[in-house]
Coordinates of C-alpha atoms and ligand atoms in Angstrom, one line a residue:
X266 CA -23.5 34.6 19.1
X267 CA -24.5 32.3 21.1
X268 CA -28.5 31.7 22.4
X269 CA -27.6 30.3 25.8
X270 CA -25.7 31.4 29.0
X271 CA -22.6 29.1 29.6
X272 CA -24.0 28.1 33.4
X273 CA -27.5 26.7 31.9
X274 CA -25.5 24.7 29.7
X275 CA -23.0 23.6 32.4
X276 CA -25.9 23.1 34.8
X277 CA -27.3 20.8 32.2
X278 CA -24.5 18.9 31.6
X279 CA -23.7 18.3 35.0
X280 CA -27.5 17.6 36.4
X281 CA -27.8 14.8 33.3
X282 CA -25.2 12.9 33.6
X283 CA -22.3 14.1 31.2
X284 CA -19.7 15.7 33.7
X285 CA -19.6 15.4 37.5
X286 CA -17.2 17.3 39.5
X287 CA -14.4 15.9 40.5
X288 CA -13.9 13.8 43.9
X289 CA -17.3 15.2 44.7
X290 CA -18.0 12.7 47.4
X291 CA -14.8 14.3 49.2
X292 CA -15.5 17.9 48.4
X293 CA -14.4 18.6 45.1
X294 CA -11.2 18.8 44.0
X295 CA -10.4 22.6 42.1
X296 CA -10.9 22.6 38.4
X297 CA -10.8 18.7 38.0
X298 CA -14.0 16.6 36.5
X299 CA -15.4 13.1 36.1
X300 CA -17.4 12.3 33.1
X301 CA -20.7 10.6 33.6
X302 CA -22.2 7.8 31.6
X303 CA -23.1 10.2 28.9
X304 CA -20.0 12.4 29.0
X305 CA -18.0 9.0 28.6
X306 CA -20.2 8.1 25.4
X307 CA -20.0 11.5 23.6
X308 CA -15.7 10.8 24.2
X309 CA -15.5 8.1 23.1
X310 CA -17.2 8.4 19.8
X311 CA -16.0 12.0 19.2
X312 CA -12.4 10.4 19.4
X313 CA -13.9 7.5 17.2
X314 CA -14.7 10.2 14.6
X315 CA -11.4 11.5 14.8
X316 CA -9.9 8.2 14.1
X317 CA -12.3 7.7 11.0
X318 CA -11.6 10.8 9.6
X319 CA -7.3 11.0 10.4
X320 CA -6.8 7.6 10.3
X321 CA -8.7 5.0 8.9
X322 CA -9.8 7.2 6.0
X323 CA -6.3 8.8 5.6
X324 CA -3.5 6.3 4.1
X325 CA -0.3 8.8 5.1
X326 CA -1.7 7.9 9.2
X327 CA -1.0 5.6 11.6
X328 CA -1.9 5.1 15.4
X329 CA 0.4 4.5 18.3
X330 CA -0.3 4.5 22.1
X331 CA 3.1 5.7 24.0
X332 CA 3.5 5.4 27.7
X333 CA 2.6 8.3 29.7
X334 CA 5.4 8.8 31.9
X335 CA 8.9 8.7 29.5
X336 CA 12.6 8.8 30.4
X337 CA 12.9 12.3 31.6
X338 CA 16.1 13.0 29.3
X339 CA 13.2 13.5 26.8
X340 CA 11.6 16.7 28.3
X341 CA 15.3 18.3 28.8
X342 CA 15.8 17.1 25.3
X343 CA 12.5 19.5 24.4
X344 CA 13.3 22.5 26.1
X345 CA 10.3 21.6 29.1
X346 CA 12.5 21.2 31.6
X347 CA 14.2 24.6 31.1
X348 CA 11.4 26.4 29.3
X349 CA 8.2 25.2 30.0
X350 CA 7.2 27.8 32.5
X351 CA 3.7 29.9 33.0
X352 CA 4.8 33.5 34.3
X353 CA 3.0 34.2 37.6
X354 CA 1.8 37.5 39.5
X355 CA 0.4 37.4 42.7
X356 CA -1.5 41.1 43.6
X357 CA 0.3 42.9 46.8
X358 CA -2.8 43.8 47.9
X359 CA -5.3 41.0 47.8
X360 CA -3.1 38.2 46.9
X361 CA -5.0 37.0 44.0
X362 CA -3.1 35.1 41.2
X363 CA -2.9 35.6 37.8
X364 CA -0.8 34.3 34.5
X365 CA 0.9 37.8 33.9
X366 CA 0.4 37.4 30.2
X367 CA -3.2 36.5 30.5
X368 CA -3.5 39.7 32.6
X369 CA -2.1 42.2 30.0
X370 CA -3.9 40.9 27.2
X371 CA -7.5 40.7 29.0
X372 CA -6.8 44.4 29.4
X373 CA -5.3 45.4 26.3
X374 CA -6.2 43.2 23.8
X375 CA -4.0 44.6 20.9
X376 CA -0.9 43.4 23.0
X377 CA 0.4 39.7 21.6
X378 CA 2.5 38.1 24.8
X379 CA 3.1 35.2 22.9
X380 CA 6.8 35.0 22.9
X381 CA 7.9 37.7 25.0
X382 CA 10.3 37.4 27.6
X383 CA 10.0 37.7 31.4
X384 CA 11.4 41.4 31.6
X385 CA 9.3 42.4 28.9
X386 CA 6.5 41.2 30.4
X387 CA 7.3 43.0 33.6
X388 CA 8.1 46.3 31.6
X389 CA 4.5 46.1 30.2
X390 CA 3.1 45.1 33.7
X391 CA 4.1 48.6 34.5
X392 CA 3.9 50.8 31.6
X393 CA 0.3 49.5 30.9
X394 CA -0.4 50.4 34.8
X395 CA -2.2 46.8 34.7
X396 CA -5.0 46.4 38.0
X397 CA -5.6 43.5 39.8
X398 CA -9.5 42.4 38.4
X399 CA -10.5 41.5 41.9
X400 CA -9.6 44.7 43.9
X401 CA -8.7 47.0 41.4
X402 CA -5.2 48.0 42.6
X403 CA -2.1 48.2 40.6
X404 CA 0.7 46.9 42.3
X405 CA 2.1 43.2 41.9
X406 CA 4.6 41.1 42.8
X407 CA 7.8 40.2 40.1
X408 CA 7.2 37.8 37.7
X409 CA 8.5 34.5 38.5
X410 CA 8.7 31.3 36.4
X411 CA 6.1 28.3 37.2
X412 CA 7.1 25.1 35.8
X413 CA 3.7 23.4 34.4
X414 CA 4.8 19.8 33.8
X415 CA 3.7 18.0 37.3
X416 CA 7.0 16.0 39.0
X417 CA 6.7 12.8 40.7
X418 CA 8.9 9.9 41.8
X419 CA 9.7 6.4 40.0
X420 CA 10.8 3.5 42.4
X421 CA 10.7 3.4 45.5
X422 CA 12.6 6.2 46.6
X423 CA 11.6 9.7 46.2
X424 CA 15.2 11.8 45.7
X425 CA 16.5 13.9 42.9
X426 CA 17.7 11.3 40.7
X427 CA 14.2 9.8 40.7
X428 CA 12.5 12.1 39.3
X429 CA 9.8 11.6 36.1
X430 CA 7.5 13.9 34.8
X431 CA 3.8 13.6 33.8
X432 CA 3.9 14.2 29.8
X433 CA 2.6 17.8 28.9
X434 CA 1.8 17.0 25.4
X435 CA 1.1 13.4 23.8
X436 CA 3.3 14.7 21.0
X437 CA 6.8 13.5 22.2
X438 CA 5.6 9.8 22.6
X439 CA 5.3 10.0 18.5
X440 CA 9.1 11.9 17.7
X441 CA 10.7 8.9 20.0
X442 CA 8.5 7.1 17.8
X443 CA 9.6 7.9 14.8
X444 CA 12.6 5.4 14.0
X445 CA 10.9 2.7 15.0
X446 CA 7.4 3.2 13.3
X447 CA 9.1 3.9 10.1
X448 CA 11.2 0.7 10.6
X449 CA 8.1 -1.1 11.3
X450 CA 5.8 0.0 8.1
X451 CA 5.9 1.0 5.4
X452 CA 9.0 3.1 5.8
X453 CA 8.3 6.2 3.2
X454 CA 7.6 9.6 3.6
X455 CA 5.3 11.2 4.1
X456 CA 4.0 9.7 6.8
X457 CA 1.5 10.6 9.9
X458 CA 1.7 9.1 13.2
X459 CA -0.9 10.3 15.5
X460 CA -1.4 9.6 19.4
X461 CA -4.3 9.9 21.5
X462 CA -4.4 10.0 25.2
X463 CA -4.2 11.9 28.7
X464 CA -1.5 15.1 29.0
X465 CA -0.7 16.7 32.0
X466 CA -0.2 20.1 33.2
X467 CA 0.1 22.3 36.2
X468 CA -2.1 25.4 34.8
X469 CA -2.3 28.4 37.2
X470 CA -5.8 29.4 35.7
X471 CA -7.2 26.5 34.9
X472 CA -11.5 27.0 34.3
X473 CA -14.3 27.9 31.9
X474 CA -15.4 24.1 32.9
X475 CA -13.6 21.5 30.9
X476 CA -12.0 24.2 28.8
X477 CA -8.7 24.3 30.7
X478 CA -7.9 21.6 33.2
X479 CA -5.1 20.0 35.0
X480 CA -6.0 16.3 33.6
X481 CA -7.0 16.3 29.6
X482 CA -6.6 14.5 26.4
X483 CA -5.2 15.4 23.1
X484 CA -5.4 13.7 19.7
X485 CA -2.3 14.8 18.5
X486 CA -0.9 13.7 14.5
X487 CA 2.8 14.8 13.5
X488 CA 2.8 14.8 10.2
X489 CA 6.5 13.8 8.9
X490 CA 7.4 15.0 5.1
X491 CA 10.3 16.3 3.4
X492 CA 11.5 19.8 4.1
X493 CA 9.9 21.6 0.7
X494 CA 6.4 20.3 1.4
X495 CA 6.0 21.0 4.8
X496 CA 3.8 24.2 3.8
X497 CA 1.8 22.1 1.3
X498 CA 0.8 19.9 4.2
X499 CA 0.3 22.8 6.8
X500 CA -2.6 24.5 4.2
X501 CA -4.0 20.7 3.6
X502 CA -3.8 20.0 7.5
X503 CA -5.7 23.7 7.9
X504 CA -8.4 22.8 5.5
X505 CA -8.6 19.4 6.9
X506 CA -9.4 20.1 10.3
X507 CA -11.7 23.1 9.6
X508 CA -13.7 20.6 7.5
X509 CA -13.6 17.9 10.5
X510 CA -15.0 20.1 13.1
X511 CA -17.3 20.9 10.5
X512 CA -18.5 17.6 9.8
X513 CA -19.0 16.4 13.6
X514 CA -21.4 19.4 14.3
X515 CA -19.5 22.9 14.8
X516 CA -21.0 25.5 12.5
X517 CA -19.1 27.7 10.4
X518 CA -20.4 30.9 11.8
X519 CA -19.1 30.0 15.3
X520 CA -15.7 28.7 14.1
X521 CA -12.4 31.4 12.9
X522 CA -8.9 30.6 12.2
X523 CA -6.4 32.7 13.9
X524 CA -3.1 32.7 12.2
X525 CA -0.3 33.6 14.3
X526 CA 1.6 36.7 13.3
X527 CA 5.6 36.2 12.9
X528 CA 6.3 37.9 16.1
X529 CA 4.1 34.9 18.2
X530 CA 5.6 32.2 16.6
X531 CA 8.0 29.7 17.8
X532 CA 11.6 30.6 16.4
X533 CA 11.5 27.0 14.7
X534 CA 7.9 27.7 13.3
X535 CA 7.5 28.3 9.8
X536 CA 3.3 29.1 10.4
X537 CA 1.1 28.2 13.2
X538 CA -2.9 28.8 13.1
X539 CA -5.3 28.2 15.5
X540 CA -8.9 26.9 14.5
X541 CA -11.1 29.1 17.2
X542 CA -14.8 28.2 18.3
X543 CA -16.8 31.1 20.1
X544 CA -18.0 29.4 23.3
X545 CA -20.3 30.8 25.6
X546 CA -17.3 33.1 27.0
X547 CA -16.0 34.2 23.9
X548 CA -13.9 32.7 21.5
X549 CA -11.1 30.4 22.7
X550 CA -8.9 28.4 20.9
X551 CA -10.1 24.7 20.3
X552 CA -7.0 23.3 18.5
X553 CA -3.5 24.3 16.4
X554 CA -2.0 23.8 13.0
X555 CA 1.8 24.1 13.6
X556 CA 4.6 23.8 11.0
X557 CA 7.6 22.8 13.3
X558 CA 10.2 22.1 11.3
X559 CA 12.5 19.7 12.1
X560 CA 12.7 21.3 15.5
X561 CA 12.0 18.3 17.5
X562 CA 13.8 15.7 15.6
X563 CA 16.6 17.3 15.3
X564 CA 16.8 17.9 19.2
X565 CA 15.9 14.0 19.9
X566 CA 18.9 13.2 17.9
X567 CA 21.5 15.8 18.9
X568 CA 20.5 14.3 22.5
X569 CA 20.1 10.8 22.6
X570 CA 22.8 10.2 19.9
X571 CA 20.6 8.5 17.5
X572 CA 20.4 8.8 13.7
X573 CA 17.0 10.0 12.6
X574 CA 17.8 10.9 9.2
X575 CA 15.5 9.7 6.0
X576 CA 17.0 8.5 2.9
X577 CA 14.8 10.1 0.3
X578 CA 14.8 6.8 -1.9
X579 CA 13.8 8.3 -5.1
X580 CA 16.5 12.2 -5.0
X581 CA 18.8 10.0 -2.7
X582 CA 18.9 12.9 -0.6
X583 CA 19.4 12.1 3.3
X584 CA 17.2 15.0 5.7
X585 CA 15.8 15.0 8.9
X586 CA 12.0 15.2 8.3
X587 CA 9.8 18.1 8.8
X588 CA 6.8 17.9 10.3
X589 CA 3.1 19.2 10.4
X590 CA 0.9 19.0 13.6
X591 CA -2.1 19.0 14.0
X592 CA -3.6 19.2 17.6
X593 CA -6.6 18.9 19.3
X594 CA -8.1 19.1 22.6
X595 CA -10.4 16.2 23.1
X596 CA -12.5 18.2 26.1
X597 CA -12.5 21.6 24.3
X598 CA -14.0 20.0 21.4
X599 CA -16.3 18.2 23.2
X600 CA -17.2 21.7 24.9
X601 CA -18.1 23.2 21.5
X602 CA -20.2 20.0 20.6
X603 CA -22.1 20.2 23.9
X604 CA -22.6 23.9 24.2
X605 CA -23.4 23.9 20.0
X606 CA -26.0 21.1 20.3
X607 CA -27.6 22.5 23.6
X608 CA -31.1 24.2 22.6
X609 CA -34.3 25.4 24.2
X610 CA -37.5 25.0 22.1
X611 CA -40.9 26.4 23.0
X612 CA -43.4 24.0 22.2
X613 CA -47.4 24.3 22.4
X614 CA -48.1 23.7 25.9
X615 CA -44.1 23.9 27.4
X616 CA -40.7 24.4 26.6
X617 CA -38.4 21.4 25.7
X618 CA -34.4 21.2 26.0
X619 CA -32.7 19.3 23.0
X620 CA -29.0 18.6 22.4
X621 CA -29.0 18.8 18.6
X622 CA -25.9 16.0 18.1
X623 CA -24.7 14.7 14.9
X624 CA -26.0 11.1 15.8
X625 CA -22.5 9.7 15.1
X626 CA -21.7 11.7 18.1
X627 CA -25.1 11.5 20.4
X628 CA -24.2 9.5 23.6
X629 CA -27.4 6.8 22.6
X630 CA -28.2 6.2 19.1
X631 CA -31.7 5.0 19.7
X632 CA -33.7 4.5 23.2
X633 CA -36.1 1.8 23.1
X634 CA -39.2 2.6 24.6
X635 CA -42.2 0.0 25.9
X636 CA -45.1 2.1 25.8
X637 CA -46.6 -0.4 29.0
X638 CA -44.5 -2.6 31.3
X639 CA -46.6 -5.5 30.4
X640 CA -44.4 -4.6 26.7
X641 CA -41.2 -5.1 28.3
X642 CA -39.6 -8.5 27.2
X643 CA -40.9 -7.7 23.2
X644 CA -39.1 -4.1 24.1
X645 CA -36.0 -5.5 25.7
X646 CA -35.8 -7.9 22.9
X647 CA -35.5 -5.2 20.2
X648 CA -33.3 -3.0 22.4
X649 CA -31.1 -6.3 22.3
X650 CA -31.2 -6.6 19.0
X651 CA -30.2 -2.7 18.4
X652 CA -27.4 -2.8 20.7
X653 CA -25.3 -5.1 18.6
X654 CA -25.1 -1.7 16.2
X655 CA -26.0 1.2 18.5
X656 CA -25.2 2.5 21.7
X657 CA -28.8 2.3 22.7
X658 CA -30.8 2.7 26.2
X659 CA -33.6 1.2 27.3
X660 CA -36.4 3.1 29.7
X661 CA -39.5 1.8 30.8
X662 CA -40.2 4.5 33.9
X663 CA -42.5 7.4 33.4
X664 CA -45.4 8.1 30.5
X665 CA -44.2 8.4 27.0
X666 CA -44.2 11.8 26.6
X667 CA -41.5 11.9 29.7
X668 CA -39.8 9.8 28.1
X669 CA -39.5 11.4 24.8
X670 CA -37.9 14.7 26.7
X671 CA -35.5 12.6 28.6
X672 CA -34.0 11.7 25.6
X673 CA -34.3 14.7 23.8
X674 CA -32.6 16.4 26.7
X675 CA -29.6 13.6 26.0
X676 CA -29.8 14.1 22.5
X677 CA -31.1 10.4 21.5
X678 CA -31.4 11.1 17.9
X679 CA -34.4 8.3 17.2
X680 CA -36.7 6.8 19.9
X681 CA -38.5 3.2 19.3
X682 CA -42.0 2.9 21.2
X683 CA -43.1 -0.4 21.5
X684 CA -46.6 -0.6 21.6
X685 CA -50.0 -3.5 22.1
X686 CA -50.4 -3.4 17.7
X687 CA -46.6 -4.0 17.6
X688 CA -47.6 -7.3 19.1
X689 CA -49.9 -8.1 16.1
X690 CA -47.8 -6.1 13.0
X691 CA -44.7 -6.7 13.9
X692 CA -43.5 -3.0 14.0
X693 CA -42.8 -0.3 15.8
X694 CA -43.0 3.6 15.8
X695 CA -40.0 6.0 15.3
X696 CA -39.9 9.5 16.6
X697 CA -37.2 11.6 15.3
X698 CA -35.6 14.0 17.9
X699 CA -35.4 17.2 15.9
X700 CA -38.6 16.9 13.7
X701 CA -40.4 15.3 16.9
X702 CA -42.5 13.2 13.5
X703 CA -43.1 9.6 14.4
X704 CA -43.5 6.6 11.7
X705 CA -44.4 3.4 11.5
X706 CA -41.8 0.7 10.6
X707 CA -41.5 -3.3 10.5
X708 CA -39.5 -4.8 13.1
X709 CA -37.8 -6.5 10.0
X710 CA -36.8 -3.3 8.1
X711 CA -35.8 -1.3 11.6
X712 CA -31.8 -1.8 10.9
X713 CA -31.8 -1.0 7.6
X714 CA -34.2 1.8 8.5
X715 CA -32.0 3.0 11.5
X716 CA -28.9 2.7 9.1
X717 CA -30.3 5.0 6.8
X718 CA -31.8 7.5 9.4
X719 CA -28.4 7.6 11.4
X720 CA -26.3 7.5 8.4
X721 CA -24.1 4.5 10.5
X722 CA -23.7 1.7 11.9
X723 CA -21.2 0.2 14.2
X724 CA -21.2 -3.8 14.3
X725 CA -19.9 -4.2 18.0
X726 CA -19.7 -7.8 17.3
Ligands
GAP837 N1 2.0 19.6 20.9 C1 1.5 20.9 20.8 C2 0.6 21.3 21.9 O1 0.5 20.6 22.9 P1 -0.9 23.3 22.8 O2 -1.5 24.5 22.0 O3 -0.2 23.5 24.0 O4 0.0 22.5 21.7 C3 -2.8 21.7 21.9 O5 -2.1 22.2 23.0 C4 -4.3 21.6 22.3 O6 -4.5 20.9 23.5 C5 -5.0 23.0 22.5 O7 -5.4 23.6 21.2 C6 -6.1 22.6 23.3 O8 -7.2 22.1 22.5 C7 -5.6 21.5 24.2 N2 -5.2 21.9 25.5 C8 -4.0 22.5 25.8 N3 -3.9 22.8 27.2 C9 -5.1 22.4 27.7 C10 -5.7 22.4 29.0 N4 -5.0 22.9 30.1 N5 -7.0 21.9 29.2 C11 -7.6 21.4 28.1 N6 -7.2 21.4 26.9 C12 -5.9 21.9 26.6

């Protein structure tokens, strides 16, 4: 369970800095968010853990950065032209909208959509007497298809033939990929190619906050091996990830996987799991293992008439490869990080908030602290210093014990007072966020010191 109502924790986020809404100075726009100064940080070193753990420490995986917008022969190629469709009700009665499928399973949750087709979701719209959860009446309209992908216009004129597409999934950049990465490295099997970046898509209930937007990123790996090992890799991939989300904070009581039963998969899939996290809400899904065959090679080639076979060189065999994919959400995880670190403590004479981040994750490493303005040049100094190796902050405004629940409230694992004897001994005093215990340590020894304490460092130059 979780201690702490989603809206404190959203309220949180959004009064510190981490997400604003979006286009606020013009209203708002629906569902769609900016990330603050401290939601950007947390990003961008969650996605740096990602890369440490898939990539640099994993010798099967590459990076590449494909464009977002691609020839649009490549989502007909995939099926998202044709198939890529939510199925939408709209009630009769107060015209509310819903994803049917959602509907039915929110109200009978031993009812799998996944898979089913457009008349069997109508049938079960009926037999299952489904209401409308604003005004409680039962009658909707037909299902009909919405396409998700957004559409807009290359050059300068906006007709038919014109027509691109916003990628849905970062996951097609890497299969047009494929040839040319193996042609460029090493050229062996297996071999991972992962892609990180912004996906698009035209969700009729987006919400839940960051959980399921219009505008996100995934950090998305297809994993390319021969046809008999794809299971190996799916089981390793499983593991793997459970034991990433592990390691960047998420813990184990509030995480589940959820195999998918034969019946949900896609027809190419051999398995599928997803790695759940309970959120405030309930649990949702935060990312999926899929085994997808060789699905989407196979359809790149049949369409754009190119060869993507693999010479096995040592069976001399020639195969399309198959391929294992792991894919995350960058937001959700973040989501789970934020609403797992978030924490109320009552202390002696009030009650503090802490956000309880793995520092590797934290938006600021360290917050240097001058316990009097007159302390400001020796503090900025070491705050210099520190920010070759740390994202670290620098606040002179308010008395120190203000300070300190700032930065607990951000999650600054390790704050560094300056004080009037640091000017005579040469060191400073640490206070560690979680244990609130401060100690005394020589300016000399403080990156080393902070090294060991953080368990990293990052030379930014
Ligand atoms: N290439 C496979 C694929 O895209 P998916 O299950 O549709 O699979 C993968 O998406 C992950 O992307 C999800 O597990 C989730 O973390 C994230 N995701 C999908 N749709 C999202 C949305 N509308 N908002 C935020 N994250 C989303």
């Amino acid at each position: 369970m979780q201690k702490f109502s989603f809206d404190k924790i959203t309220t949180h986020l959004i009064s510190s800095g981490f997400v604003y809404p979006g286009s606020e100075l013009y209203g708002g726009l629906a569902n769609s968010w900016d990330f603050g100064p401290l939601g950007t940080l947390v990003k961008n070193h969650l996605k740096e853990a990602f890369r440490q753990h898939f990539i640099r420490e994993n010798e099967y995986i590459v990076e590449i950065e494909p464009a977002i917008i691609m020839n649009p022969k490549v989502w007909e190629a995939t099926g998202h032209v044709a198939n890529f469709h939510d199925p939408l009700v709209d009630c009769k009665y107060c015209h509310s909208r819903y994803r049917a499928d959602d509907l039915i399973s929110s109200q009978h949750p031993d009812i799998c959509c996944d898979g089913k087709s457009v008349e069997e979701l109508n049938t079960l719209m009926v037999e299952k007497n489904i209401t409308c959860p604003t005004c409680g009446k039962s009658s909707f309209t037909p299902i009909r298809q919405f396409q998700m992908m957004f559409k807009t216009f290359m050059g300068v004129t906006e007709e038919k033939s014109s027509v691109v597409y916003l990628r849905p999934e970062t996951a097609q950049g890497i299969f047009v990929n494929f040839k040319n990465v193996m042609r460029t490295s090493r050229g062996k099997l297996p071999i991972g190619i992962c892609d990180m970046g912004k996906a698009f898509r035209n969700e009729i209930t987006p919400g839940n906050f960051i959980f399921r937007t219009r505008e996100f990123e995934q950090m998305e790996i297809e994993f390319f091996c021969s046809p008999d090992e794809d299971l190996k890799w799916f089981e390793y991939f499983k593991k793997d990830c459970m034991s990433f989300v592990q390691s960047i904070g998420l813990s184990s009581e509030n995480l589940r996987y959820r195999d998918h039963a034969k019946e949900e998969l896609a027809f190419y899939s051999k398995a599928t799991t997803d790695i759940e996290y309970l959120y405030p809400f309930g649990w949702g899904e935060l990312m999926g293992i899929a085994s997808r065959t060789n699905y989407d090679l196979n359809r790149h080639q049949e369409s754009s008439g190119n060869d993507l076979t693999y010479l096995d060189p040592v069976t001399n065999e020639r195969y399309i490869p198959h391929v294992v994919e792991p894919s995350f959400g960058c937001e959700r995880l973040m989501l789970a990080l934020l609403c797992q670190s978030y924490d109320e403590e009552e202390l002696e004479k009030d009650t503090r908030i802490v956000m309880h981040f793995d520092p590797r994750i934290a938006p600021y490493s360290v917050a240097v602290l001058p316990l009097s303005k007159q302390l400001s040049d020796k503090a900025f100094e070491v705050y210099k210093n520190l920010s070759r190796h740390y994202d670290a902050t620098f606040d002179t405004t308010g008395s120190i014990g203000k300070r300190y629940r700032r930065e607990d409230a951000i999650g600054t694992p390790l704050c560094i007072t300056v004080d009037f004897d640091t000017l005579e001994d040469n060191a400073v005093t640490v206070r560690d966020r979680d244990t609130m215990k401060q100690e005394r340590i020589k300016l000399d020894e403080l990156n080393k010191y902070l090294e060991e304490k953080l368990g990293f460092s990052r030379s930014y130059r």
